PDB file of C-alpha atoms and ligand atoms in Angstrom:
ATOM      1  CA  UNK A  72       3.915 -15.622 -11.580  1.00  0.00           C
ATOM      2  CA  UNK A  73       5.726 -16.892 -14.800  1.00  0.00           C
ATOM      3  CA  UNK A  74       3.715 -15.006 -17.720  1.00  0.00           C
ATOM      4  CA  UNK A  75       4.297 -11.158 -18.060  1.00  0.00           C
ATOM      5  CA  UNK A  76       0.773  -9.985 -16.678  1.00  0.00           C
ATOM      6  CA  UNK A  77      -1.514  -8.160 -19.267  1.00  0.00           C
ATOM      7  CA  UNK A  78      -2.690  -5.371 -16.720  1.00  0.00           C
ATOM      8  CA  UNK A  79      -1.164  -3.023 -14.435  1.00  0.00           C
ATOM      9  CA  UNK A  80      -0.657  -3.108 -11.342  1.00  0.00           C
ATOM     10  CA  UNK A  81      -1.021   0.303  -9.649  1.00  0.00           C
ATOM     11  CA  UNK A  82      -0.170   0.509  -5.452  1.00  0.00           C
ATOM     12  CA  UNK A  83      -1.026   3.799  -3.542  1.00  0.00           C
ATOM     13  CA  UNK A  84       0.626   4.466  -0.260  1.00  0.00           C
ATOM     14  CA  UNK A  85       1.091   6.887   2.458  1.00  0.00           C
ATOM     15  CA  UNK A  86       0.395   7.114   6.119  1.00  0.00           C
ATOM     16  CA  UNK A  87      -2.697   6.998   8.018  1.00  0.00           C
ATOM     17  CA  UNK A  88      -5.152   9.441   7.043  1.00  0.00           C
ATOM     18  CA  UNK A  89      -3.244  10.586   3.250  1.00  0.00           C
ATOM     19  CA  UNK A  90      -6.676  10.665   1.597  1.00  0.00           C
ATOM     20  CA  UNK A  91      -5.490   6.768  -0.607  1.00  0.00           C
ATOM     21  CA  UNK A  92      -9.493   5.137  -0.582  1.00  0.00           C
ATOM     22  CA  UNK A  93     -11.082   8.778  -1.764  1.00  0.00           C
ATOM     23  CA  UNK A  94      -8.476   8.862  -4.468  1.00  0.00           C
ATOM     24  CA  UNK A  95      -8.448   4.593  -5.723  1.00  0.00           C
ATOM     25  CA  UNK A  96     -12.265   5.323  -6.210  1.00  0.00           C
ATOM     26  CA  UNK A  97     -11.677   8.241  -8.063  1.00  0.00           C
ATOM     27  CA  UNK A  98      -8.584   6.631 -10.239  1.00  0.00           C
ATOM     28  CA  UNK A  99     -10.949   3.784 -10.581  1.00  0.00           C
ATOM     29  CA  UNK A 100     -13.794   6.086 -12.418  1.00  0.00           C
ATOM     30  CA  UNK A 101     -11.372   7.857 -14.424  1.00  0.00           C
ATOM     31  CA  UNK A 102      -9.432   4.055 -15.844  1.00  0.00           C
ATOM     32  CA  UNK A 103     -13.023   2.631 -16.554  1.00  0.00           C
ATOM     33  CA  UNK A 104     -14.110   5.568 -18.682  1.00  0.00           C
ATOM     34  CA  UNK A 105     -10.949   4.993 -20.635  1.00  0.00           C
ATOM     35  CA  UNK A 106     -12.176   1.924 -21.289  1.00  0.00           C
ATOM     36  CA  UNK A 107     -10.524  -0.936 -19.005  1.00  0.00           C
ATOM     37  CA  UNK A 108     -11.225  -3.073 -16.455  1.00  0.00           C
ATOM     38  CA  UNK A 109     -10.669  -2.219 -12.838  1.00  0.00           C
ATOM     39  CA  UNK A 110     -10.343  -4.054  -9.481  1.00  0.00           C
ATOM     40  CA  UNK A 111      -9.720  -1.663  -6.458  1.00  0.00           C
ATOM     41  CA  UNK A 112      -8.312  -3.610  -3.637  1.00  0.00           C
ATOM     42  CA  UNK A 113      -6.631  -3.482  -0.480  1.00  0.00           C
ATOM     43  CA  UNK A 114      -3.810  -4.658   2.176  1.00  0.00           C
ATOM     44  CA  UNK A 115      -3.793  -6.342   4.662  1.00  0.00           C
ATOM     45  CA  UNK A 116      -6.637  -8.108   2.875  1.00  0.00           C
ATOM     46  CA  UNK A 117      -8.298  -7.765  -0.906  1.00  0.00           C
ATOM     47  CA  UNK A 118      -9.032 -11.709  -0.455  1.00  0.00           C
ATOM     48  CA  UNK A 119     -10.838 -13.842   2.135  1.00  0.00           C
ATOM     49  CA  UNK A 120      -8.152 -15.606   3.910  1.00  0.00           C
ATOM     50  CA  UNK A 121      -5.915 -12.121   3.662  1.00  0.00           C
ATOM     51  CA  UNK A 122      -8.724 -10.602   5.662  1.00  0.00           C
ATOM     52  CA  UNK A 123      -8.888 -12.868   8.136  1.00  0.00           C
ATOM     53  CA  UNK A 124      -5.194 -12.062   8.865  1.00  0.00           C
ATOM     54  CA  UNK A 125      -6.056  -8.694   8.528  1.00  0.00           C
ATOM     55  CA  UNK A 126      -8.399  -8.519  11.354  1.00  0.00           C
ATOM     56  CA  UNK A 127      -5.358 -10.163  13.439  1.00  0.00           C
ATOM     57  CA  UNK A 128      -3.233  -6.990  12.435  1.00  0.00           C
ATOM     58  CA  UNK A 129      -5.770  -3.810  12.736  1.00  0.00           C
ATOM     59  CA  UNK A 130      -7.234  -4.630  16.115  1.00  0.00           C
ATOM     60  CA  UNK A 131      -5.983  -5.108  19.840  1.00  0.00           C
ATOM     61  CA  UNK A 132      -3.206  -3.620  21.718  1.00  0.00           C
ATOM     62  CA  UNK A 133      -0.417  -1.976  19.600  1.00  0.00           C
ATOM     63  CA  UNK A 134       2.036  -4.251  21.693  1.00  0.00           C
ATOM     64  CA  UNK A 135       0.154  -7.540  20.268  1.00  0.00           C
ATOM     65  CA  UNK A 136       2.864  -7.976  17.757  1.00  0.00           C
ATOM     66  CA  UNK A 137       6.613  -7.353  17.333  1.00  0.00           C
ATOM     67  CA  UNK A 138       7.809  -6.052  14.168  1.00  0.00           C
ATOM     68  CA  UNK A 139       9.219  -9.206  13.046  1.00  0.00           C
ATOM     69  CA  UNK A 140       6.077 -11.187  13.275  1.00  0.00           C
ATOM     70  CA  UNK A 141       3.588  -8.053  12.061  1.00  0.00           C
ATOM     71  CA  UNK A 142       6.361  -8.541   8.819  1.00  0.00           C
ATOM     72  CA  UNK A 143       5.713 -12.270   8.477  1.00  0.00           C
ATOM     73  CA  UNK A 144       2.127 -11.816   9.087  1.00  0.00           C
ATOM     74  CA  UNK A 145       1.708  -8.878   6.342  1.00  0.00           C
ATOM     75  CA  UNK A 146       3.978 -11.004   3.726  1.00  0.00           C
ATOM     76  CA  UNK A 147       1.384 -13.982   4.346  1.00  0.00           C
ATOM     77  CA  UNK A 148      -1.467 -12.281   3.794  1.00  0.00           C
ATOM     78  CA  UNK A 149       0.251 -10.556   0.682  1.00  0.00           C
ATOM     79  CA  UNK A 150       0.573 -13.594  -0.765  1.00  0.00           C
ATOM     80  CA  UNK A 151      -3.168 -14.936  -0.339  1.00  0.00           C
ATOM     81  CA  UNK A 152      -4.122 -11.549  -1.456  1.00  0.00           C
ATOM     82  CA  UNK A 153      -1.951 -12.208  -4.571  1.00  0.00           C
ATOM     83  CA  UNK A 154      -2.602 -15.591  -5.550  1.00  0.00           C
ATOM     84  CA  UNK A 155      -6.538 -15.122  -5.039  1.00  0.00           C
ATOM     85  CA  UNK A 156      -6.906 -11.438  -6.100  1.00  0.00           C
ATOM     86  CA  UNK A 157      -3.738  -9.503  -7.900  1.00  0.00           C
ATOM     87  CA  UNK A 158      -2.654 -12.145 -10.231  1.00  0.00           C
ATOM     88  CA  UNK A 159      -5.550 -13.693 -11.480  1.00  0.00           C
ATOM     89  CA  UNK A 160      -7.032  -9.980 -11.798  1.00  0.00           C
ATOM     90  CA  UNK A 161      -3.778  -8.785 -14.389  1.00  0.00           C
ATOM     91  CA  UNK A 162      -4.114 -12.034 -16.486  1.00  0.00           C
ATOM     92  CA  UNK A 163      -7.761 -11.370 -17.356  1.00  0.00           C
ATOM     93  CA  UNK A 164      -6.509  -8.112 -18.885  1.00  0.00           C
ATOM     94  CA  UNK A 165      -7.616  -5.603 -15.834  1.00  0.00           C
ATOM     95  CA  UNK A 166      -5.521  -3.065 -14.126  1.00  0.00           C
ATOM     96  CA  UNK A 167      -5.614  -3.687 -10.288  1.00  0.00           C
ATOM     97  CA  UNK A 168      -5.323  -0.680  -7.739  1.00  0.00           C
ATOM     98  CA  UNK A 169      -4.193  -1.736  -4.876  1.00  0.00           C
ATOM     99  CA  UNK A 170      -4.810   0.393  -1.295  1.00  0.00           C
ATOM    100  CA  UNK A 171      -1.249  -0.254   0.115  1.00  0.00           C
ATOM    101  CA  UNK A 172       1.062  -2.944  -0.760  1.00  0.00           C
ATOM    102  CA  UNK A 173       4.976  -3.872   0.399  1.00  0.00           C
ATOM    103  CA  UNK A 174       6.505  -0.438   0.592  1.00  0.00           C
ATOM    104  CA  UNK A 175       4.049  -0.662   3.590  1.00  0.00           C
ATOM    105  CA  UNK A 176       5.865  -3.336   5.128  1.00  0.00           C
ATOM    106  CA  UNK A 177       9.130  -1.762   4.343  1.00  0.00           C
ATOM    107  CA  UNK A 178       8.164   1.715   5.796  1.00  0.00           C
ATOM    108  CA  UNK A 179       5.915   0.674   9.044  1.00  0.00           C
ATOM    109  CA  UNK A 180       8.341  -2.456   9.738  1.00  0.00           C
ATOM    110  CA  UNK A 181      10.973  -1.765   8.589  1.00  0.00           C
ATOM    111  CA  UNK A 182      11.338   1.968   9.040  1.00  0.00           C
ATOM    112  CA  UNK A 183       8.688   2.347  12.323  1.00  0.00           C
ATOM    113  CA  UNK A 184       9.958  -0.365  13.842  1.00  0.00           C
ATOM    114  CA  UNK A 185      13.314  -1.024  13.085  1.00  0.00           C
ATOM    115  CA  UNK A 186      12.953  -4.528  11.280  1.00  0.00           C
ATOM    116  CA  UNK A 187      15.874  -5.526   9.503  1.00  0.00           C
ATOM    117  CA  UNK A 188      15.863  -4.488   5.609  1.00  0.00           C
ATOM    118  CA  UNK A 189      17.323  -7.327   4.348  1.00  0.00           C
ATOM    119  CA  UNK A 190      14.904  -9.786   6.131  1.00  0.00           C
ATOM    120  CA  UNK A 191      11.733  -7.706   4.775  1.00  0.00           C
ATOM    121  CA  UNK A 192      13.870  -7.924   1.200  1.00  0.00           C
ATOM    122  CA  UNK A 193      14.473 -12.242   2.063  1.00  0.00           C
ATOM    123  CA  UNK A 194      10.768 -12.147   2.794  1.00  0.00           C
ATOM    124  CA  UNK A 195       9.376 -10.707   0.098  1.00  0.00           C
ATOM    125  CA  UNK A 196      11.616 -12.642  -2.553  1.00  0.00           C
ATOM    126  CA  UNK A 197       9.725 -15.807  -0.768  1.00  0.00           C
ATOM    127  CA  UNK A 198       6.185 -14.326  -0.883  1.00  0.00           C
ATOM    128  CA  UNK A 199       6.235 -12.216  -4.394  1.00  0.00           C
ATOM    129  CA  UNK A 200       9.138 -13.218  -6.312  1.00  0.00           C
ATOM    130  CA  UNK A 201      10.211 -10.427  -8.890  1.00  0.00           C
ATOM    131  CA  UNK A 202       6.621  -9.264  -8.980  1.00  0.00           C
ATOM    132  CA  UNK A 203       6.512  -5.541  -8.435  1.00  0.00           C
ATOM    133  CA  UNK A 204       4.098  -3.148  -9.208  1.00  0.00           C
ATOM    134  CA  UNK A 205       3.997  -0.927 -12.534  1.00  0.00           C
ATOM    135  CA  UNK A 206       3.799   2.478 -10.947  1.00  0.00           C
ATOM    136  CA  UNK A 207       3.530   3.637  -7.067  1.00  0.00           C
ATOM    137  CA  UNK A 208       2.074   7.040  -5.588  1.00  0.00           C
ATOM    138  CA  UNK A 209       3.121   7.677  -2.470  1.00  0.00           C
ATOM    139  CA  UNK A 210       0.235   9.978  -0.918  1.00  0.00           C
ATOM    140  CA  UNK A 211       2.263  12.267   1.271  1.00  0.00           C
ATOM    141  CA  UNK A 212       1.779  14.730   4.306  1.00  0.00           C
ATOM    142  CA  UNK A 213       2.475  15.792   7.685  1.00  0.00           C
ATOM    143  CA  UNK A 214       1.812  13.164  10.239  1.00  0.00           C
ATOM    144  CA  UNK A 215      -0.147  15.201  12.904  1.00  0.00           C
ATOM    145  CA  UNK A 216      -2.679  16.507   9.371  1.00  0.00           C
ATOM    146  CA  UNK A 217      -3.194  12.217   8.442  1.00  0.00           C
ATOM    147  CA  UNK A 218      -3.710  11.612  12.215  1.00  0.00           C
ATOM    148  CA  UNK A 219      -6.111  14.058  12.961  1.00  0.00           C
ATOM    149  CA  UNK A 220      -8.021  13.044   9.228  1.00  0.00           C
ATOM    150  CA  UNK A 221      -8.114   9.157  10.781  1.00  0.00           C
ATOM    151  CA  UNK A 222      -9.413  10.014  13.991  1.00  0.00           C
ATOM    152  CA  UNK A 223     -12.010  11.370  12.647  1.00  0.00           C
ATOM    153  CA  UNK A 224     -12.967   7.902  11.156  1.00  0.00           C
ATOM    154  CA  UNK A 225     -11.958   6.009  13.861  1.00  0.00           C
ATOM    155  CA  UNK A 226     -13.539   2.054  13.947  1.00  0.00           C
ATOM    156  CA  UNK A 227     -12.148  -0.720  15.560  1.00  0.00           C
ATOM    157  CA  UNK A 228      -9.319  -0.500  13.320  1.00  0.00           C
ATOM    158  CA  UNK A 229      -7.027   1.773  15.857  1.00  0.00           C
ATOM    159  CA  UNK A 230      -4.119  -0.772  16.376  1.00  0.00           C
ATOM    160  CA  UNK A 231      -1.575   1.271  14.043  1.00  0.00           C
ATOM    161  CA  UNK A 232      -3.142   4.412  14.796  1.00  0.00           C
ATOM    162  CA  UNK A 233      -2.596   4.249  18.161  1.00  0.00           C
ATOM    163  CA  UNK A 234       1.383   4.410  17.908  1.00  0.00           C
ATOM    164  CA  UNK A 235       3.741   7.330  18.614  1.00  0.00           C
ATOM    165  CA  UNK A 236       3.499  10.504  16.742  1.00  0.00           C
ATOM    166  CA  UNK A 237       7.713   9.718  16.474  1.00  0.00           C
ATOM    167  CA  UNK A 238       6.635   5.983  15.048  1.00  0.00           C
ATOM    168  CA  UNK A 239       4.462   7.942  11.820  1.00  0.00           C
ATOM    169  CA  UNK A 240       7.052  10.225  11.268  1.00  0.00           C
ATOM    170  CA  UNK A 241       9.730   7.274  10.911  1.00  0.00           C
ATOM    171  CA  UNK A 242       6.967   5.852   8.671  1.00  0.00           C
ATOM    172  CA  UNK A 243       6.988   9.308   6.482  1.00  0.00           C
ATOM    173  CA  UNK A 244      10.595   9.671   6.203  1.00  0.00           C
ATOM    174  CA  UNK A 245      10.478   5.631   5.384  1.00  0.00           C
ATOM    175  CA  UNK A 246       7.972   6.207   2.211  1.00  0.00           C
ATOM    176  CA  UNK A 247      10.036   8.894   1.006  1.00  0.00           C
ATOM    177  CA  UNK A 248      13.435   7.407   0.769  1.00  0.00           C
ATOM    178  CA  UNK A 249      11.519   4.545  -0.767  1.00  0.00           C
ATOM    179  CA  UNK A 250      10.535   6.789  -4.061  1.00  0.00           C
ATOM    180  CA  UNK A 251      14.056   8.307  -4.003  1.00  0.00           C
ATOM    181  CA  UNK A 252      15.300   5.285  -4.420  1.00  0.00           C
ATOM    182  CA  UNK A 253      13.391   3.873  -6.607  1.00  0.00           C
ATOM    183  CA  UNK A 254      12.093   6.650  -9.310  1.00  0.00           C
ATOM    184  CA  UNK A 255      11.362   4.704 -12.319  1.00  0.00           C
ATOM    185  CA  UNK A 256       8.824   2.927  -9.760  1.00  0.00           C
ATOM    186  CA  UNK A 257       7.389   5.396  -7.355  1.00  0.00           C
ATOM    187  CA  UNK A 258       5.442   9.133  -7.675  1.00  0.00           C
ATOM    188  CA  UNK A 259       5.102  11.424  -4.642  1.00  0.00           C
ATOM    189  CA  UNK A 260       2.032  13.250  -4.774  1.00  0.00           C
ATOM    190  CA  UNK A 261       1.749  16.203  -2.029  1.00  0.00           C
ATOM    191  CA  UNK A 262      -1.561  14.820  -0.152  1.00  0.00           C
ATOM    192  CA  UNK A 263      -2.100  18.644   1.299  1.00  0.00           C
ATOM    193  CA  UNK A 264      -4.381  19.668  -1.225  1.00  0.00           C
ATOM    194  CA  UNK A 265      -7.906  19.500  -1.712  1.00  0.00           C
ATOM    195  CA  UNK A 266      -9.436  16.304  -3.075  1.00  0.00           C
ATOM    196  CA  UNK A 267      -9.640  17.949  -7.200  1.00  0.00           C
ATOM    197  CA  UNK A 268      -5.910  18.916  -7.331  1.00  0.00           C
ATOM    198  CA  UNK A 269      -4.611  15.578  -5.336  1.00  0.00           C
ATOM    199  CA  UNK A 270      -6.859  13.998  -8.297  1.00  0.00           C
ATOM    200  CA  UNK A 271      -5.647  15.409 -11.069  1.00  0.00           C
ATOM    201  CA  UNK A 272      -2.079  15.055  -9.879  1.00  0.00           C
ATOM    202  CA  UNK A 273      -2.660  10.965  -9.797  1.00  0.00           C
ATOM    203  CA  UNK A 274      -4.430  10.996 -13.222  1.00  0.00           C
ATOM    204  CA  UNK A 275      -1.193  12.896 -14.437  1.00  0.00           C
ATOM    205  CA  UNK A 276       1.111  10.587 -13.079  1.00  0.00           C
ATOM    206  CA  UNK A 277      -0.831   7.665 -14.120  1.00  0.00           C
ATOM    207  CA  UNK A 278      -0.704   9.058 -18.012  1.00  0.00           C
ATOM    208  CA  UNK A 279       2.117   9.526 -18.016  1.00  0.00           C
ATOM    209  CA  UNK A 280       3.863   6.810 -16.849  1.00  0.00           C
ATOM    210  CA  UNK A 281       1.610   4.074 -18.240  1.00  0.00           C
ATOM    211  CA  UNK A 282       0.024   6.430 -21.138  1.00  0.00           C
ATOM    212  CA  UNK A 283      -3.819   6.282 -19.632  1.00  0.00           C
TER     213      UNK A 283
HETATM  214  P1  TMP B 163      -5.147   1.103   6.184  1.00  0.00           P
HETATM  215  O1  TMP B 163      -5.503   1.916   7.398  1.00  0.00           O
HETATM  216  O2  TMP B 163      -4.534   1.896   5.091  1.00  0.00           O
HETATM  217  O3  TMP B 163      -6.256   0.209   5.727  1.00  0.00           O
HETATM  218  O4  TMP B 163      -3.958   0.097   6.637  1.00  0.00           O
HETATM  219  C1  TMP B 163      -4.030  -0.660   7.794  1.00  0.00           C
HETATM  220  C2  TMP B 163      -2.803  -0.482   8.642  1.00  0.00           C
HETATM  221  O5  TMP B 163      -1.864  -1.508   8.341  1.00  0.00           O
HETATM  222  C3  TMP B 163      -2.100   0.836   8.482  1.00  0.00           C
HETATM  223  O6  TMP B 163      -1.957   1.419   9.753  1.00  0.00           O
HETATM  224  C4  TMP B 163      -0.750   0.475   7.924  1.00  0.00           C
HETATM  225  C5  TMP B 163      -0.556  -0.951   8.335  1.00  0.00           C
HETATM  226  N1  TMP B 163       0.302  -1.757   7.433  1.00  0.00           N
HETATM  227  C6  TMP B 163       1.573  -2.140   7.870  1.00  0.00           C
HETATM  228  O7  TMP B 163       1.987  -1.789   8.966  1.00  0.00           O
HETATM  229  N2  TMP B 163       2.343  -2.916   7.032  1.00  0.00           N
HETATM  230  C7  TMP B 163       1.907  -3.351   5.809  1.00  0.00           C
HETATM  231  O8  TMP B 163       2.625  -4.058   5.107  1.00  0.00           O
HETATM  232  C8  TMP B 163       0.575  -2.928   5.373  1.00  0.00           C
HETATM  233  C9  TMP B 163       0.065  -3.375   4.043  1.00  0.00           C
HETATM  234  C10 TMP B 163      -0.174  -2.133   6.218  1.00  0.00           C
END
């Protein structure tokens, strides 16, 4: 994308079961009363052709995919997602909330399963360019609290869940050197706490980093 977009572009992330839908819907409410436009999306998907791969990537065996090609399969579906959803959404003015976005791929692929950092960083130079998102929470808690919360909303959507307790707590570790190493970016908000406080913590954040 060539033009500086007119929105923001807001990711929340986290492990499974941090509590990120409850709290986009919420952040959604509280942006709109402020008066802008909002478009709550996700990944893998938030377009059609980015849900498609998304249904390759959620369901079946967790040995389906190695690392490598879960990476290039994210990163393509990023990009749909992008050109169909994310960009077009900031240059009509809206602010875009987006349910997980490439820290993902950094801290499931790259931290869970050992994917090379430098590839991920190659990878997403191809797919996003210098594209990054205004402000990140990272929705945190103990792994065996988010595992038990996703269980009890198990689907078809298991694939991820279904990995080692030692995989989710690579992914943890993975989000939180992330924000430490990138603090003008990234927020952690302590996901422990009841829905209100974990609430009021984002609207905070959100204030006052982009002053809504
Ligand atoms: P969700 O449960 O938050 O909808 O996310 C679906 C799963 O996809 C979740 O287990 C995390 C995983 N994921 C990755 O492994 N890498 C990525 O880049 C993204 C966006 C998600």
């Amino acid at each position: 994308m060539t033009d500086l977009p007119a929105g923001r572009f807001i990711t929340l992330e986290g492990g499974e079961g941090a509590g990120k839908s409850t709290q986009i819907a919420r952040l959604k409410d509280k942006l709109e009363r402020l008066g802008h436009a909002v478009v709550a999306t996700r990944e893998p998907g938030g377009a059609p052709g980015a849900e498609m791969v998304r249904k390759l990537l959620v369901e079946g065996p967790a040995e389906r995919w190695d690392g490598t090609t879960e990476a290039l399969l994210h990163f393509a579906a990023r990009r749909d997602h992008l050109r169909s959803t994310v960009w077009p959404a900031l240059k009509r003015g809206a602010w875009v909330i987006s349910d997980r976005f490439a820290d993902s791929t950094i801290a499931y692929q790259g931290y869970g399963y050992g994917v090379d950092r430098r590839m991920l960083d190659k990878l997403y130079g191809i797919a996003v360019g210098d594209f990054r998102p205004d402000l990140t929470l990272i929705l945190d808690l103990p792994v065996e609290t988010g595992l038990g919360r996703a269980a009890a909303r198990r689907g078809s959507e298991t694939r991820y869940e279904s990995l080692a307790v030692d995989f989710h707590g690579r992914v943890r570790a993975g989000f939180l050197e992330i924000a430490t190493a990138d603090p003008g970016r990234c927020i952690v908000i302590d996901a422990t706490r009841d829905i209100e406080a974990v609430a009021a913590a984002i609207a905070a954040a959100v204030r006052v980093r982009l002053g809504a």
